[in-house]
Coordinates of C-alpha atoms in Angstrom, one line a residue:
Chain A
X1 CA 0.0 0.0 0.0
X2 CA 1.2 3.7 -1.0
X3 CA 0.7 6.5 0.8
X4 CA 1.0 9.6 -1.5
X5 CA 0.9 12.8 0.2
X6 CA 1.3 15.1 -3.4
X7 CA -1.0 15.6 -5.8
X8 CA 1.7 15.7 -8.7
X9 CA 2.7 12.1 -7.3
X10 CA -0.7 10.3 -7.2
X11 CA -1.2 11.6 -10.2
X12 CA 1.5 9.8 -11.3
X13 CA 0.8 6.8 -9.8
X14 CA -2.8 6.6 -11.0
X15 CA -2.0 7.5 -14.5
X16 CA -3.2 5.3 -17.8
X17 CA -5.6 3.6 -15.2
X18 CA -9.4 4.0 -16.2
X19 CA -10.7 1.6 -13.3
X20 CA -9.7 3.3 -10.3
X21 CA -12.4 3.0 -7.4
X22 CA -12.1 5.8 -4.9
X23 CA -13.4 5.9 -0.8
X24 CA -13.4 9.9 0.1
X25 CA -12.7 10.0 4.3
X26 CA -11.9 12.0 6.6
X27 CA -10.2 9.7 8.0
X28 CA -10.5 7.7 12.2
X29 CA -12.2 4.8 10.2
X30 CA -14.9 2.7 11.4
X31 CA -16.3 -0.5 10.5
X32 CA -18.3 1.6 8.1
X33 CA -15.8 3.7 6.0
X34 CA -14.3 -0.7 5.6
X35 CA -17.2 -1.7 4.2
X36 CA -17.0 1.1 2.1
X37 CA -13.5 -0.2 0.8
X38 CA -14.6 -3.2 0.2
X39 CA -17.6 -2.3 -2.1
X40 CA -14.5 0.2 -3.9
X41 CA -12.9 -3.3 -4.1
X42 CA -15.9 -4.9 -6.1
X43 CA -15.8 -2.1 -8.2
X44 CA -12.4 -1.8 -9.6
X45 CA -8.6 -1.6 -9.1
X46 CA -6.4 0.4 -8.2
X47 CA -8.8 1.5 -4.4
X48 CA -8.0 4.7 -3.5
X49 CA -8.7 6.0 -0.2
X50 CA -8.3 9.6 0.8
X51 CA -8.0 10.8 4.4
X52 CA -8.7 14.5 4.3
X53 CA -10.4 16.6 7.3
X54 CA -11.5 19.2 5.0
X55 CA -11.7 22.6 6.9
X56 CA -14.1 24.1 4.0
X57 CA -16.8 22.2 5.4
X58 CA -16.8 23.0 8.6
X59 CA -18.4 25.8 10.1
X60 CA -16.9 28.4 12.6
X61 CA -18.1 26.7 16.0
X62 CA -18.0 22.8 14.6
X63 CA -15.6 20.4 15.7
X64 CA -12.7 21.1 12.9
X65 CA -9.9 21.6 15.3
X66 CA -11.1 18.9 17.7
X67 CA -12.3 16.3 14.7
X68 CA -10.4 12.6 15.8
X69 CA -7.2 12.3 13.7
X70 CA -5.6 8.7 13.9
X71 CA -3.6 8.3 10.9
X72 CA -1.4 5.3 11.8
X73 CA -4.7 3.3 13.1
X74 CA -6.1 4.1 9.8
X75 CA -3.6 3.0 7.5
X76 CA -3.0 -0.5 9.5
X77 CA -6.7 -0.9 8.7
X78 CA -6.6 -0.1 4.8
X79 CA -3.6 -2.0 4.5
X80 CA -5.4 -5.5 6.2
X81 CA -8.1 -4.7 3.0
X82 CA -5.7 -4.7 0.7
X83 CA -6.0 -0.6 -0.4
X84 CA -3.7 0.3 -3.5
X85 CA -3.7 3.8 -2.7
X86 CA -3.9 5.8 0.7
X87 CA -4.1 9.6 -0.3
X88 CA -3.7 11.8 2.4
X89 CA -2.9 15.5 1.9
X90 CA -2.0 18.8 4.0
X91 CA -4.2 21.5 3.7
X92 CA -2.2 23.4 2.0
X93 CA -1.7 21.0 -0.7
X94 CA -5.5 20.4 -1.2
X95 CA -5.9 24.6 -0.9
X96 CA -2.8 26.2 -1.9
X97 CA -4.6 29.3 -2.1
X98 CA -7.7 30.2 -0.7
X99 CA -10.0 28.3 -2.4
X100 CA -12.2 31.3 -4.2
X101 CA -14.2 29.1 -6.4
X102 CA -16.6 27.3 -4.8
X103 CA -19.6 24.6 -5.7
X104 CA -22.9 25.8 -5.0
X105 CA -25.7 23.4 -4.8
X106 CA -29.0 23.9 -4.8
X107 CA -31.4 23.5 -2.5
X108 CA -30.7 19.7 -2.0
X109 CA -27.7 21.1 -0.3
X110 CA -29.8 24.2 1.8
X111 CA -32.2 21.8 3.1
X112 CA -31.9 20.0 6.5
X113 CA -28.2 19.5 7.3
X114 CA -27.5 22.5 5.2
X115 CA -29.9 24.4 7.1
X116 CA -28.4 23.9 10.5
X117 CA -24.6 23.8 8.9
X118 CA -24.9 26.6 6.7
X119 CA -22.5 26.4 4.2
X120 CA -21.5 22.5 4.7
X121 CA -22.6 21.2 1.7
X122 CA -20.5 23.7 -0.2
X123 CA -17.7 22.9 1.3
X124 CA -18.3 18.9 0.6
X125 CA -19.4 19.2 -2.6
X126 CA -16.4 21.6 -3.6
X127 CA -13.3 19.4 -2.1
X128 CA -15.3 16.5 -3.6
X129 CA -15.1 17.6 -6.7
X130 CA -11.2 18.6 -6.5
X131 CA -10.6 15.1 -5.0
X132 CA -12.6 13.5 -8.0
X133 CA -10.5 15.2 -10.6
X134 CA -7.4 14.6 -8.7
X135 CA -8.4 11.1 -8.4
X136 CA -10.2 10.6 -11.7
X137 CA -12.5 7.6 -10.6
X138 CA -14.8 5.5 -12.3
X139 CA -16.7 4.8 -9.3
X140 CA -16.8 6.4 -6.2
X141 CA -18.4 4.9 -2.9
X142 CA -20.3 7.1 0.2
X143 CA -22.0 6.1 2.7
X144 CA -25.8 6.1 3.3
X145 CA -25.0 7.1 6.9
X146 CA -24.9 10.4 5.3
X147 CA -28.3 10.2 3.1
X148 CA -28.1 13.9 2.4
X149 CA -24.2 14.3 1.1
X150 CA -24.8 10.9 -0.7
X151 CA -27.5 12.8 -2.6
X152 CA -25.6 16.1 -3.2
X153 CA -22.9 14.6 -4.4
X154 CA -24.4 11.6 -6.6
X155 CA -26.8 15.0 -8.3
X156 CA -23.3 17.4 -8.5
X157 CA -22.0 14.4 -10.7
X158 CA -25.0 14.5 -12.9
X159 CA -25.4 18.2 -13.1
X160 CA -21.6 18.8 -13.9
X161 CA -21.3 15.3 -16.2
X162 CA -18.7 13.8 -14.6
X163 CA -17.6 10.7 -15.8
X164 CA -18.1 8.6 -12.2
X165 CA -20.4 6.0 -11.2
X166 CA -21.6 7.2 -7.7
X167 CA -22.1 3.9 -5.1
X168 CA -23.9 4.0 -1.8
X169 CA -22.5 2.0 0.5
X170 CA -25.1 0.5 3.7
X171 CA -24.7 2.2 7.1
X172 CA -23.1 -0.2 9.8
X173 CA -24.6 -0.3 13.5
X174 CA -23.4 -1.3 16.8
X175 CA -25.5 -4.1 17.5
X176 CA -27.8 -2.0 19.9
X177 CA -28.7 -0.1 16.1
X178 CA -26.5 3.0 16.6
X179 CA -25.0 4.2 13.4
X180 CA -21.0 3.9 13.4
X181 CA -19.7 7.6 13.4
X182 CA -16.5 9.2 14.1
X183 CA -18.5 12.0 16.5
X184 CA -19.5 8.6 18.4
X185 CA -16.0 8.8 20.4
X186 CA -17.2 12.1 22.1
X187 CA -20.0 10.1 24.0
X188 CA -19.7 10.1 27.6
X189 CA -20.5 6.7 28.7
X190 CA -24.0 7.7 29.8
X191 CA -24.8 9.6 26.5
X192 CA -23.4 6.5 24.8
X193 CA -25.9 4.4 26.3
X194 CA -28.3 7.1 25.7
X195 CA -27.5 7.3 22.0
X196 CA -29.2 4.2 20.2
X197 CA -32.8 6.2 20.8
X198 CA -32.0 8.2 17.6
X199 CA -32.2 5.1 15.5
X200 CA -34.7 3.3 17.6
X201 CA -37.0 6.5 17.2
X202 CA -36.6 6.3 13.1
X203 CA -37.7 2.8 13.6
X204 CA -41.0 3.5 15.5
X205 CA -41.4 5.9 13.0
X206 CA -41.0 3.6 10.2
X207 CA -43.1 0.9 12.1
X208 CA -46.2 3.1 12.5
X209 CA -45.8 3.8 8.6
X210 CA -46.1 0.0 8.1
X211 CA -48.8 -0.1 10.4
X212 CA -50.8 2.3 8.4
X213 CA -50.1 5.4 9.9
X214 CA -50.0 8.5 6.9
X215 CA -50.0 11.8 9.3
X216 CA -46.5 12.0 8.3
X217 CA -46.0 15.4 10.0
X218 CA -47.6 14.2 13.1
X219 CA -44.9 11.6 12.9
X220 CA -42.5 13.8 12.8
X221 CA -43.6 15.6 15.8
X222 CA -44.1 13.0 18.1
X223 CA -40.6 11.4 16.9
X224 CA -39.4 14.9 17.7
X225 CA -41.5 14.9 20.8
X226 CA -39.9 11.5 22.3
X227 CA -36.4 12.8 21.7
X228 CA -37.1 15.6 23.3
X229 CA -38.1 14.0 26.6
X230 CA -34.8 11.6 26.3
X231 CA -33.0 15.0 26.8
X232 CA -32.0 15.5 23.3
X233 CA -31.7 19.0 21.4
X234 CA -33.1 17.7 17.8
X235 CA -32.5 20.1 14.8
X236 CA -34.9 18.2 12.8
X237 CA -36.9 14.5 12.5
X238 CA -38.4 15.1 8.5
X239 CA -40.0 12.4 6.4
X240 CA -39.0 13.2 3.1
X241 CA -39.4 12.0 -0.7
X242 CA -36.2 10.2 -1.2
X243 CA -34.6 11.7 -3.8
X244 CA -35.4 15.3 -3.7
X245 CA -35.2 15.1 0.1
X246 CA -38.8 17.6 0.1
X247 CA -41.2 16.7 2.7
X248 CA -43.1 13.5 2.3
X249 CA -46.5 13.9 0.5
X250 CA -49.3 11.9 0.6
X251 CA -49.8 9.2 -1.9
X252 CA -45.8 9.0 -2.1
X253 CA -44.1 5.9 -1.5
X254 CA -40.3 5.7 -1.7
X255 CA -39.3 7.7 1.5
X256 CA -36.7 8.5 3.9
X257 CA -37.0 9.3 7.8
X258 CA -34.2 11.3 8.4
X259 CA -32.9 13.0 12.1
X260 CA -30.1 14.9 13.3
X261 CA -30.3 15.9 17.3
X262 CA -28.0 16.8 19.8
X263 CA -26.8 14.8 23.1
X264 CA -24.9 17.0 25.2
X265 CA -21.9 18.7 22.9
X266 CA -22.6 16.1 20.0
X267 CA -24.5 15.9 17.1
X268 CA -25.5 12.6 15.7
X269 CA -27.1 12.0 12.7
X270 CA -29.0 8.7 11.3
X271 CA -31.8 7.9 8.5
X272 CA -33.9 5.2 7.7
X273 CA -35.3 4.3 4.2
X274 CA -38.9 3.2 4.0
X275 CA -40.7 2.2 1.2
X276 CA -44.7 2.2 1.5
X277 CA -46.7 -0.5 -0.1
X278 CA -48.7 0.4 -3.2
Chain B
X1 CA -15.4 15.8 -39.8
X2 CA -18.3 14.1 -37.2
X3 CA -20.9 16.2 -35.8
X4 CA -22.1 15.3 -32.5
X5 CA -24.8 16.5 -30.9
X6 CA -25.5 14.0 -28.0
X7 CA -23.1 14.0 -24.6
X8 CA -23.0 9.7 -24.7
X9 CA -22.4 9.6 -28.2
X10 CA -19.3 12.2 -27.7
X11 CA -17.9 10.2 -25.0
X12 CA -18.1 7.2 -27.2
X13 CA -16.4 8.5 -29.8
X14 CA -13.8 10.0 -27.7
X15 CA -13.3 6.8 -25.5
X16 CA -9.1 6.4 -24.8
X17 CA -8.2 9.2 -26.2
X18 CA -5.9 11.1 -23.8
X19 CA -4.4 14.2 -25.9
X20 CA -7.5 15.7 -27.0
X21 CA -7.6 19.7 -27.9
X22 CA -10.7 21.7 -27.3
X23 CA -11.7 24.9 -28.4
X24 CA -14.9 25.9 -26.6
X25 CA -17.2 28.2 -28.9
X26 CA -20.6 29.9 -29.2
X27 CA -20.4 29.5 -33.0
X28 CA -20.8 32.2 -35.0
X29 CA -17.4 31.8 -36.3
X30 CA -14.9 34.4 -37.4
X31 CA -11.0 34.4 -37.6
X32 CA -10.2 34.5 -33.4
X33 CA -11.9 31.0 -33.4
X34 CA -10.3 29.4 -36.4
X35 CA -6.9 30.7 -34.6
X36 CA -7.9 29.2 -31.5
X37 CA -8.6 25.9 -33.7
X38 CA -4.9 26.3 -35.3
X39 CA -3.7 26.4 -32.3
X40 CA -5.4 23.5 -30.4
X41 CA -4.6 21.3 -33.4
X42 CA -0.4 22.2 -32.8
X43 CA -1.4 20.3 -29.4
X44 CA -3.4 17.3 -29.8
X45 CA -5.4 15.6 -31.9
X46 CA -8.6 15.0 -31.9
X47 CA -9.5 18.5 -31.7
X48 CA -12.9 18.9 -30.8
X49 CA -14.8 22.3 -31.2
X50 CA -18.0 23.5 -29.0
X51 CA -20.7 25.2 -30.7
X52 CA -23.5 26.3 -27.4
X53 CA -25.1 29.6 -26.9
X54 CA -25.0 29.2 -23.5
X55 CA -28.1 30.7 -22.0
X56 CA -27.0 30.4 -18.5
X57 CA -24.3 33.1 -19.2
X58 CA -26.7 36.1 -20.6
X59 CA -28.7 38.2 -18.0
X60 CA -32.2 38.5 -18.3
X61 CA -31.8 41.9 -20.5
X62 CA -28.8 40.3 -22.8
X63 CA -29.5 39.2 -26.7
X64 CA -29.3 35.2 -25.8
X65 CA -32.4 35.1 -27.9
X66 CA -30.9 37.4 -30.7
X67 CA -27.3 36.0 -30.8
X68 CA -25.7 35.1 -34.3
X69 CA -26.3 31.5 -34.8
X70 CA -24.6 30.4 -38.1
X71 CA -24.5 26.7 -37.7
X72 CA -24.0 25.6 -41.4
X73 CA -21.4 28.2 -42.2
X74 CA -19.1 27.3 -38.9
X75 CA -19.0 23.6 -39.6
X76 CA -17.6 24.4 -42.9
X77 CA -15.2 26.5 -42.0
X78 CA -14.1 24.1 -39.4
X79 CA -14.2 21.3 -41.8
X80 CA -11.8 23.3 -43.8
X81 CA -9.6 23.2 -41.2
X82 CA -9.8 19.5 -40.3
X83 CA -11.1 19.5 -37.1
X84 CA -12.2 16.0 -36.0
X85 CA -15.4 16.9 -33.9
X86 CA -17.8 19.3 -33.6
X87 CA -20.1 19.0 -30.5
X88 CA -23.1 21.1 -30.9
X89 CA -25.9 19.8 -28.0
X90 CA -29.1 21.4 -27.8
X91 CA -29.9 22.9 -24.9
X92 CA -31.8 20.5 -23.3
X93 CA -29.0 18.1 -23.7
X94 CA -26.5 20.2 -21.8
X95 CA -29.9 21.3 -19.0
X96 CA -31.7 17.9 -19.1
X97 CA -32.8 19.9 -15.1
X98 CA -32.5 23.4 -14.6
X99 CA -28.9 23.6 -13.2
X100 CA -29.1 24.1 -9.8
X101 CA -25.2 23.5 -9.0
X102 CA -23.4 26.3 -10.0
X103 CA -19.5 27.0 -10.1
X104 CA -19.5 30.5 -7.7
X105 CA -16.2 32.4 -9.0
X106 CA -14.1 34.6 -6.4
X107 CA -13.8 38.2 -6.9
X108 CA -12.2 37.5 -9.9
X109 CA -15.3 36.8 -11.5
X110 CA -17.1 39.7 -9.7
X111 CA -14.9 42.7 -10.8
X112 CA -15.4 44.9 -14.4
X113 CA -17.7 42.7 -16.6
X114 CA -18.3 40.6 -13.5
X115 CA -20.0 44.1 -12.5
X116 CA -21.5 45.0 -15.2
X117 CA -22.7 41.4 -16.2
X118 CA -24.4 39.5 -13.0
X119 CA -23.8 35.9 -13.0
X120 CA -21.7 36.2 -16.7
X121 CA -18.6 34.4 -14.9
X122 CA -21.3 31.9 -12.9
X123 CA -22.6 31.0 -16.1
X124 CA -19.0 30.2 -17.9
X125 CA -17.5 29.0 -15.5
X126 CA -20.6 26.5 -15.1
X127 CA -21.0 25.5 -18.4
X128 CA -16.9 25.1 -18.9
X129 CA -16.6 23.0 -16.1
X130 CA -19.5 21.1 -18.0
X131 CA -18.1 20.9 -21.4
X132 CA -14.7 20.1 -19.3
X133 CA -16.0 16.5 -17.8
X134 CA -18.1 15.9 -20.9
X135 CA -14.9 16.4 -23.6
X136 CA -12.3 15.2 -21.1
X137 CA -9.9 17.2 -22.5
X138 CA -5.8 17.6 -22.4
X139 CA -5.4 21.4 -24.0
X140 CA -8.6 23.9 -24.2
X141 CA -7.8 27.0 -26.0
X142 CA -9.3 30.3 -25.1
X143 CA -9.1 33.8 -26.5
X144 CA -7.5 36.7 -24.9
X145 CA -10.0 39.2 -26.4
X146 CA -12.0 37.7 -23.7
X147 CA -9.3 38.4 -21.0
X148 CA -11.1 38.4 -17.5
X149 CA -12.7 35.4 -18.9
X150 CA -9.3 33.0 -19.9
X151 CA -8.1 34.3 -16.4
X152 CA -11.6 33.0 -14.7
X153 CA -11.3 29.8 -16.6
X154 CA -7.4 29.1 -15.6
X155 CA -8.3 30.1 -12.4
X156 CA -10.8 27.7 -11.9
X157 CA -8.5 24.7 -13.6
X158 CA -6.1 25.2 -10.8
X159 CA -8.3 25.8 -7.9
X160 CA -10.3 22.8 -8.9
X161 CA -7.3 20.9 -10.2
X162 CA -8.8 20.0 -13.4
X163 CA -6.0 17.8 -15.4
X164 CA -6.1 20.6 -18.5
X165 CA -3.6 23.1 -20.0
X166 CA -5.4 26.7 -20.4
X167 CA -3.8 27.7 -23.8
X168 CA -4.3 31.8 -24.4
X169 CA -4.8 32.7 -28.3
X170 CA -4.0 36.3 -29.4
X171 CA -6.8 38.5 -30.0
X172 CA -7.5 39.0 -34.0
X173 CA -8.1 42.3 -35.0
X174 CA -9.8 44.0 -38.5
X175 CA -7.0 46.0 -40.3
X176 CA -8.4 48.8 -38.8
X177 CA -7.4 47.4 -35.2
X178 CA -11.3 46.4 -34.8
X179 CA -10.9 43.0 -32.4
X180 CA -12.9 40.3 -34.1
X181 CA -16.4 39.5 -32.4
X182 CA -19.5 38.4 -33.4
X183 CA -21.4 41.3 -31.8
X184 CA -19.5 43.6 -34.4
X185 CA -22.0 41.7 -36.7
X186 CA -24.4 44.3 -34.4
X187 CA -23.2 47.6 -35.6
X188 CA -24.6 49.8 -38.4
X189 CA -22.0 50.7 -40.9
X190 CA -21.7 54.3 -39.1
X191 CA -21.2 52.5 -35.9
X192 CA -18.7 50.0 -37.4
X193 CA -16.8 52.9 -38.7
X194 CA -16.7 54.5 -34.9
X195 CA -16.1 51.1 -33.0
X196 CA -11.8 50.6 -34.0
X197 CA -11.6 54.0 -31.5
X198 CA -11.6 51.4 -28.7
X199 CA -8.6 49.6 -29.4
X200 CA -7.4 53.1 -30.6
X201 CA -8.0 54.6 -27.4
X202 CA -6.4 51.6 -25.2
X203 CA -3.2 52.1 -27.6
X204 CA -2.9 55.2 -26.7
X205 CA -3.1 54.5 -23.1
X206 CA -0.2 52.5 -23.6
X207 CA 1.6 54.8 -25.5
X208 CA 1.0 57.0 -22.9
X209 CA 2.7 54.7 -20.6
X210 CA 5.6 54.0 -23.0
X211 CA 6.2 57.8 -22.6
X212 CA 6.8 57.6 -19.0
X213 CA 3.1 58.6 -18.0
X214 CA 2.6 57.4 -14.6
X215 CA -0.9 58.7 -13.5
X216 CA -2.8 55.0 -13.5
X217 CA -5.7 56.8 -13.0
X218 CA -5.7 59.9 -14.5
X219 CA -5.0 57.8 -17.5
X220 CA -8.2 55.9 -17.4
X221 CA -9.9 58.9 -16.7
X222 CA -8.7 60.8 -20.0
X223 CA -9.6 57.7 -22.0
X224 CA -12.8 57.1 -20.5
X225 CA -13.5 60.7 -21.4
X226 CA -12.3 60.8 -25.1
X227 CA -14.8 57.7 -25.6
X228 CA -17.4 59.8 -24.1
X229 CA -17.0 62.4 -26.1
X230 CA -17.4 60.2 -29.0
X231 CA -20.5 59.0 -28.1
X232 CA -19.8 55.7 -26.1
X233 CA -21.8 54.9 -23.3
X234 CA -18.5 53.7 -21.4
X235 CA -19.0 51.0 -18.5
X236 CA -15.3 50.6 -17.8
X237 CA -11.6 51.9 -19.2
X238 CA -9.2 50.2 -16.2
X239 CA -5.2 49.6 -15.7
X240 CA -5.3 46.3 -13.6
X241 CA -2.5 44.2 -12.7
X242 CA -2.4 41.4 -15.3
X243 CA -3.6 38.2 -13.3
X244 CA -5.3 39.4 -10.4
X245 CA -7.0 42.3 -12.6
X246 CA -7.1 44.3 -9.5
X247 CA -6.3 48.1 -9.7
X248 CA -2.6 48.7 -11.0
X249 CA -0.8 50.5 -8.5
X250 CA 2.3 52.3 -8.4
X251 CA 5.8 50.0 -9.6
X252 CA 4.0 47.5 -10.7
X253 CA 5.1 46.0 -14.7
X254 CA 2.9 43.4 -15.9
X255 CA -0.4 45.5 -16.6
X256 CA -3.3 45.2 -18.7
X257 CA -5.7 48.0 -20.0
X258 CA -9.4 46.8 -20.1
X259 CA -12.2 48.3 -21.6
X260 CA -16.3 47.9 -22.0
X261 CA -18.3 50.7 -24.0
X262 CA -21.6 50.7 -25.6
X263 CA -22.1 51.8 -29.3
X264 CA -25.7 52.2 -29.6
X265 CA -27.2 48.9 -28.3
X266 CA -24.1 47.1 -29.2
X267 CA -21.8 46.5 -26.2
X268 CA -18.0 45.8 -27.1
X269 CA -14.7 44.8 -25.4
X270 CA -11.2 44.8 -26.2
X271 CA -7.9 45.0 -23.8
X272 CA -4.2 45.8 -24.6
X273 CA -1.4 43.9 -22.5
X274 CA 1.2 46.3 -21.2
X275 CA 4.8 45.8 -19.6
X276 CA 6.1 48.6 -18.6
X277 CA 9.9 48.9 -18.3
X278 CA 11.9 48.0 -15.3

């Protein structure tokens, strides 16, 4: 396994391959970002990995400074999968200048998480697509851990034609359900145990849809409302169309339960597809 | 020649090809294009040329709808010059959506016809970034009549490290110093007999300088004036440092003189690069 640090090198390396497969990180990977590699692996050859914690996407009081960084950890794992390619970057090789240009999305990317991180999904979608012509993948593999980003990203390739395949990759759990996340290491023990309600609470939402339940916004409120009580801050519990992320309308069927909610000083976020019957 | 008017069919046909020259164009095509096309075929081969009125770069007042299209005339005059592809999507094919990611340009974009034209640089930078992923280019030639706009477009290459070479083709002038563009095909013969004062006047700007003339200001203040007095509506005469395009200031060398100025209805621009002696 290589780890290239410049973009001139990788460059290099990767050049004359069309078949590359590429897993964007920021790197203190999880059981999720893996299975992530190993769909990449499916995919094609060379795997590329990046570790980058991109400071364009996060906002003044987030968690840049303080966001887990454990390189060596990281690179023990790729290399037990087998990874061709570990890219890993300084900031000032990935923004040598200020980046002025930036990608806008539309309101996909204002919606929900880009409501409560202004700005977020312009920083994602921007040193995404610097990474993707750096990288020059035919597929590229995120995680539906992060429904909303998968969606930005998958409808920036579209928009601007680029030549990539975007793959979704399943979100892992602990086995008591809650989704694998770097921001799950700033748990407290009690907030840890705590934590799993976010996922169980898209379940009973998704359960009272299979039981026939259709007030989706009442839903949402009394998913809100539980949270709530559990001693979470929630920024949002929205049943939305799944592709457009819009709110849920009657009569539609392919759906997505999405939350994001605070425990203590951390954010977690988790979604759960549901599909109605006809 | 092969004329190609769908995206899938154009990446077909350029499949493996690695050295390919593009010349980006919104037809109508005069001698500044064909040099542009002379000079992507001294890099690589196959040189594809661009033929899109690209509606997302004219404001809501601009002549989109009115814009020279001579479709049949600019495919035989790049036959002539054995170019290998022309790409010439309708609109819908290069819009299937209404384009809701958008490439936001810096201040560079924002300055003189940034001003003057909202969303211009949005819109070019958009649909090169577009044309970019869809031709997969090695070399895209662009003219330097449009000056702020090569600089935008390099810009953006490196800040969104695009794999391309930004090639800058000299500006073609009338033999009365006129600088070739298709919105001369606006003017009315008395007008076409006033419009070579521009490039006039930005000569003698630089003449001016040549002679040990100093006054940055006072310059572009004398030759706004004189273009006044003429009967342009002027929206900009300006001495900007050559790659930033920001105000020139004292002991700076590598300058360029911009200029924007209405005839009538027609708005034209031309620019003169300066180095002034050490």
């Amino acid at each position: 396994m290589e780890i290239v640090s410049r973009i001139a090198a990788l460059r290099e390396r990767l050049a004359g391959h069309t078949q590359t497969a590429f897993v964007p990180t920021m790197g203190n990977l999880h059981e999720g970002h893996l299975e992530l590699v190993r769909i990449a692996r499916r995919h094609g050859r060379p795997v590329v990995v990046s570790i980058f914690v991109n400071p364009l996407q996060f906002g003044p009081q987030e968690d840049f400074a303080t966001y887990p960084r454990t390189f060596d950890e990281d690179c023990a794992k790729l290399r037990a999968l087998d990874v061709d390619v570990v890219f890993a970057p300084e900031i000032d090789e990935m923004y040598p200048v200020p980046q002025g240009f930036l990608v806008e999305p539309p309101r996909l990317g204002q919606i929900l998480e880009g409501e409560f991180r202004p700005g977020f999904f312009r920083g994602v979608a921007t040193v995404v697509l610097k990474l993707f012509n750096i990288v020059q993948p035919c597929w590229a593999v995120f995680g539906k851990k992060d429904y909303q980003q998968l969606l930005v990203v998958r409808e920036m390739v579209r928009q601007f034609n680029l030549p990539i395949e975007i793959i979704a990759g399943e979100t892992v759990r602990a086995p008591d359900g809650l989704a694998l996340s770097s921001r799950n290491g700033y748990l407290s023990p009690a907030e840890r145990a705590e934590a799993p309600r976010l996922y169980a609470t898209l379940r009973w939402l998704a359960q009272a849809l299979a039981e026939g339940e259709r007030d989706f916004r009442g839903l949402e409120r009394r998913a809100q409302e539980s949270l709530d009580k559990a001693g979470w801050r929630v920024d949002y519990v929205a049943l939305q169309q799944r592709t457009s992320l819009e709110p849920a309308q009657a009569g539609e069927r392919e759906l997505v339960a999405l939350a994001a909610a605070r425990l203590g000083n951390t954010r977690l976020i988790d979604n759960v597809e549901i599909t109605l019957p006809g």
